[in-house]
Amino acid sequence: WQKSESGHEDEFPPEMLFDSLRGIDAEFVSLQKNDEGKCPDWVKKASLDSWADAAKAIASCSLVISPDSAVAHLAAAMGVKTWIILPILPNHLWALPGETTPYYDIAALFRQEKYREWNAPFKLIRELLEAISNNPSNSGEECMDKISENGY
């Protein structure tokens, strides 16, 4: 949930991610190397001493939710469904606008709509996770259709 350099304006508060996950019927694993005690107890912590450890943890996930970070790139490159949370002015790789990227077919982009306002992407993430949780067969194309319908 946090890039290697903390405190950038394009970084969302980790509590927003945890709030969007809380109560969802799923198992969550943190892929954050140094969580500085911000990770809730109900989120499992992966051992991340190397990139091989990170790849192993990612491979055990059916979905990775991450900001634009090395973890997001690794997960998508590995073919793991990846939801990438982006600031209103993202890195040039992600272009503007859109909810998909030519680099990773498996990735969906969740964009901030207003500077310093993160509610919209996390609201949609919550809705999609609830839909998946309530109907596990709904985890593929239907969710991507909903992402597209919402302009993400």
Tab-separated table of C-alpha atoms in Angstrom, residues 84-149:
chain	number	residue	atom	x	y	z
A	84	ILE	CA	-3.467	-0.605	-9.392
A	85	ILE	CA	-4.503	2.514	-7.491
A	86	LEU	CA	-3.265	5.655	-9.202
A	87	PRO	CA	-3.155	9.354	-8.350
A	88	ILE	CA	-4.882	11.870	-10.590
A	89	LEU	CA	-1.558	12.583	-12.322
A	90	PRO	CA	0.064	9.149	-12.542
A	91	ASN	CA	3.422	8.095	-13.857
A	92	HIS	CA	3.540	8.504	-17.635
A	93	LEU	CA	3.394	4.724	-18.101
A	94	TRP	CA	-0.280	4.691	-17.163
A	95	ALA	CA	-1.355	7.469	-19.555
A	96	LEU	CA	-4.661	9.295	-19.221
A	97	PRO	CA	-7.535	8.345	-19.041
A	98	GLY	CA	-8.647	4.719	-18.891
A	99	GLU	CA	-8.923	1.691	-16.697
A	100	THR	CA	-6.616	-0.599	-18.628
A	101	THR	CA	-3.001	-0.552	-19.712
A	102	PRO	CA	-1.312	-1.926	-22.825
A	103	TYR	CA	1.491	-3.274	-20.639
A	104	TYR	CA	-0.521	-5.770	-18.599
A	105	ASP	CA	-3.746	-7.344	-19.847
A	106	ILE	CA	-4.417	-8.644	-16.341
A	107	ALA	CA	-4.293	-5.212	-14.650
A	108	ALA	CA	-7.094	-2.743	-13.953
A	109	LEU	CA	-6.372	0.874	-13.052
A	110	PHE	CA	-8.295	2.653	-10.310
A	111	ARG	CA	-7.752	6.374	-10.693
A	112	GLN	CA	-8.095	9.201	-8.249
A	113	GLU	CA	-10.729	11.604	-9.621
A	114	LYS	CA	-9.754	14.691	-7.669
A	115	TYR	CA	-6.398	15.768	-6.255
A	116	ARG	CA	-5.865	14.513	-2.666
A	117	GLU	CA	-9.272	12.813	-2.742
A	118	TRP	CA	-9.072	9.016	-2.636
A	119	ASN	CA	-12.698	8.073	-1.869
A	120	ALA	CA	-13.773	7.222	-5.436
A	121	PRO	CA	-11.234	4.498	-6.240
A	122	PHE	CA	-11.625	2.870	-2.824
A	123	LYS	CA	-15.421	2.977	-3.029
A	124	LEU	CA	-15.297	1.117	-6.336
A	125	ILE	CA	-12.750	-1.371	-4.992
A	126	ARG	CA	-15.075	-2.056	-2.048
A	127	GLU	CA	-18.077	-2.552	-4.338
A	128	LEU	CA	-16.171	-4.939	-6.584
A	129	LEU	CA	-14.787	-6.940	-3.670
A	130	GLU	CA	-18.285	-7.249	-2.204
A	131	ALA	CA	-19.598	-8.452	-5.572
A	132	ILE	CA	-16.825	-11.037	-5.805
A	133	SER	CA	-17.305	-12.095	-2.179
A	134	ASN	CA	-21.055	-12.524	-2.664
A	135	ASN	CA	-20.633	-14.414	-5.938
A	136	PRO	CA	-17.132	-15.891	-6.451
A	137	SER	CA	-17.905	-16.743	-10.085
A	138	ASN	CA	-18.267	-12.970	-10.626
A	139	SER	CA	-14.512	-12.389	-10.350
A	140	GLY	CA	-13.628	-12.167	-14.025
A	141	GLU	CA	-15.144	-10.334	-16.937
A	142	GLU	CA	-18.213	-9.063	-15.063
A	143	CYS	CA	-15.989	-7.141	-12.660
A	144	MET	CA	-13.948	-5.707	-15.504
A	145	ASP	CA	-17.225	-4.629	-17.148
A	146	LYS	CA	-18.209	-2.857	-13.929
A	147	ILE	CA	-14.816	-1.152	-13.816
A	148	SER	CA	-15.337	0.047	-17.405
A	149	GLU	CA	-18.888	1.218	-16.647
